[in-house]
Amino acid sequence: MRFNTVTIKDIAKALGLSTSTISRALRGGYEISEETKKIVTAYAEKINYHPNPIALSLKERRSYSIGIVVCEIANNFYSQAIDGMESVAYTAGYNVTITQSHERFDREVLNVEHLASRSVDGLLISLSSESSDVSYLKNLHNQGLPIVLFDRVTDEIDTHKVIADNFKGAFDATEYLIQLGHKKISHFTSSAHLSVTGERLEGYKAALKKYDIPFNTDYIKYCELGGSNQEEIDKATKEILALKECPDAIFFAQDKLSAGCLHAIKKIAPDYFSGIKIAGFTNSTVVDLFNPPITAIRQPAFEMGQAAMELLIQLIESKKPVTEFETRVLHTELIINNPNQ
Amino acid sequence: MRFNTVTIKDIAKALGLSTSTISRALRGGYEISEETKKIVTAYAEKINYHPNPIALSLKERRSYSIGIVVCEIANNFYSQAIDGMESVAYTAGYNVTITQSHERFDREVLNVEHLASRSVDGLLISLSSESSDVSYLKNLHNQGLPIVLFDRVTDEIDTHKVIADNFKGAFDATEYLIQLGHKKISHFTSSAHLSVTGERLEGYKAALKKYDIPFNTDYIKYCELGGSNQEEIDKATKEILALKECPDAIFFAQDKLSAGCLHAIKKIAPDYFSGIKIAGFTNSTVVDLFNPPITAIRQPAFEMGQAAMELLIQLIESKKPVTEFETRVLHTELIINNPNQ
DNA sequence: ATTGTTGTCGGGAACGATTGCGTGAATATT
DNA sequence: AATATTCACGCAATCGTTCCCGACAACAAT
């Protein structure tokens, strides 16, 4: 720490040995006698010596720290994923630096470059809803920075990826709504160039098709800002409520959209509340307490975080350059929340 | 980064100058001619030179990074506070490393020591519910590590603190419940040695006293694990439901407790749902969608984060040792959520 | 012509740790 | 007894950067 930071030199001076001897004794070099080792380790223990990680980073050209970029930590999916990442990282001796893009491209770039320049050993990233151009990431990746993408991925970068089975999750949820008797199912989703948006939309479409329900573009609402802007959601909500064939169910692609839309309905057309059925992607632990209840498509966020971190560390610690990449697809779970009582 | 990391030496070699000249030219040293400066900066720009922050940290004995320790980022209060901290830190040129204690003392110590050894310039911490002994923190603080406490603080350490007006928040919420006609008000809270626990309990007591309602210890439930363990909450819930004077309102000191208790009631005694009135500390943006609705005591989390970070940076950048410390108390807000419709 | 300024720049130590190489002594080998 | 081997340790370079001391011009002042 800042004050009396005790270094290897202090030990050397106190014991009348050279710094190299101390260094080797501490890390068990074969060339140091057992006796000296004992003296050194005992003294190091006594004065509470810890090697300076900054100096090590400079020398070894690595930091044993890993950068994480998500759009919002205040989203259960991401905070659970981060928990998974942390659990793997800590046992492997890495620490993590978490940053948020707040769904903004410029913040994402800033964060990534900051992390890269601070010599993180690798990067775990889920793209912001504004990120259509990922060339800045590609450059970094080409320069040799190990990157693993999760959740919101891109084909532009050839590396490991960890995603949920968004197609099937969306399909299951839509099918569930259909089986309840709904045919007029709206779909609220986020920015069109996000990988998850496309996959979830396709799952929705496939379920409709299976039950011969025509696909109606009026029912699809893209909220570019992914729920961070309530006005955008209000507008979309008004639009679907104004349709002559007003939907009787909504399928949400994002956690924040469902909450935002419920707020909008409550504000705009509170009497509409009782009839509507809602399903959506969310990892919230409290949606079962909602009124109306929300049927949840739950992603294995913790496991996704674990998998992503495992793949990244594998990449970092690989001796030879890795050229074979895998995309892990984890299953979602449909959690049906019936009305209270 | 890891590969062709371009250093000051490369520039020196390419331009036939010494590293010292480059260094000075880049940071505008007075001793370098304008002409040379131009050449150097132009070339640095061209090959995309960025000073190595690791080397700087080693030299300057500071890292321009700040450590944050909270119990859970998956808690709206903390994630909002972190947003506030980030906003201040980034404009001041610092970056932050976020860690979680998961309400465990050992994790907290591990995180703090890791951060300290990685030479963070300062620490922002909200204590875990298990942390009664803070001597490890005190030691670090005495060694010169700047620390600002927020939310869950301790008297043991003499430094800046940022807290919410927990007493008044609890008082207001309890008074609100009383004014609705409730007299049998239970209080669920977390670990007894947390600062917020005491302050909120006192506020609750004061409101009871004002309205001449006797204080009943049977109504007070300490959940030591602060809501991270559902069984603990189930047990407490069963106990209050089994009382002959069963409470008709509950005041929660923690976000997770209210959700946990609602889950418990739903499971144990679903018919009890309609009558009960609930108020609690929470920064969730969705409690208004709950059934039953929850009246929320909202802390200015973002502002608390900002204030804490400002005080910390002030501490870090102060030339002379700071001996006068302040405790900032920010006001809470009571948000009344009526039943739907 | 000598000394003093000023303007530009380079040499090299330092931050804390690791590590290849060298060295001297003790011991083993022939 | 002479040489080889092993043991235990020190020297110094290295990572990228800053900064204290010079150094050496050109020019002004004496």
XYZ file of C-alpha atoms (C1' of nucleotides) in Angstrom, chain B residues 17-18 20-21 24 31 33 36 59 61, chain C residues 7-16:
20
model
C 16.242 10.930 -29.758
C 16.540 9.741 -26.194
C 13.886 11.242 -21.767
C 13.311 13.698 -24.562
C 9.269 15.258 -21.781
C 12.917 22.148 -21.799
C 11.783 22.901 -28.300
C 10.831 18.631 -31.455
C 6.843 4.574 -10.863
C 3.180 4.478 -6.721
C 17.919 26.569 -24.512
C 17.969 21.546 -25.807
C 18.898 17.386 -25.100
C 21.105 12.706 -23.240
C 22.735 9.474 -19.462
C 21.336 6.816 -16.019
C 19.073 5.717 -11.703
C 14.772 4.495 -9.858
C 10.061 1.959 -9.092
C 9.760 -3.922 -7.453
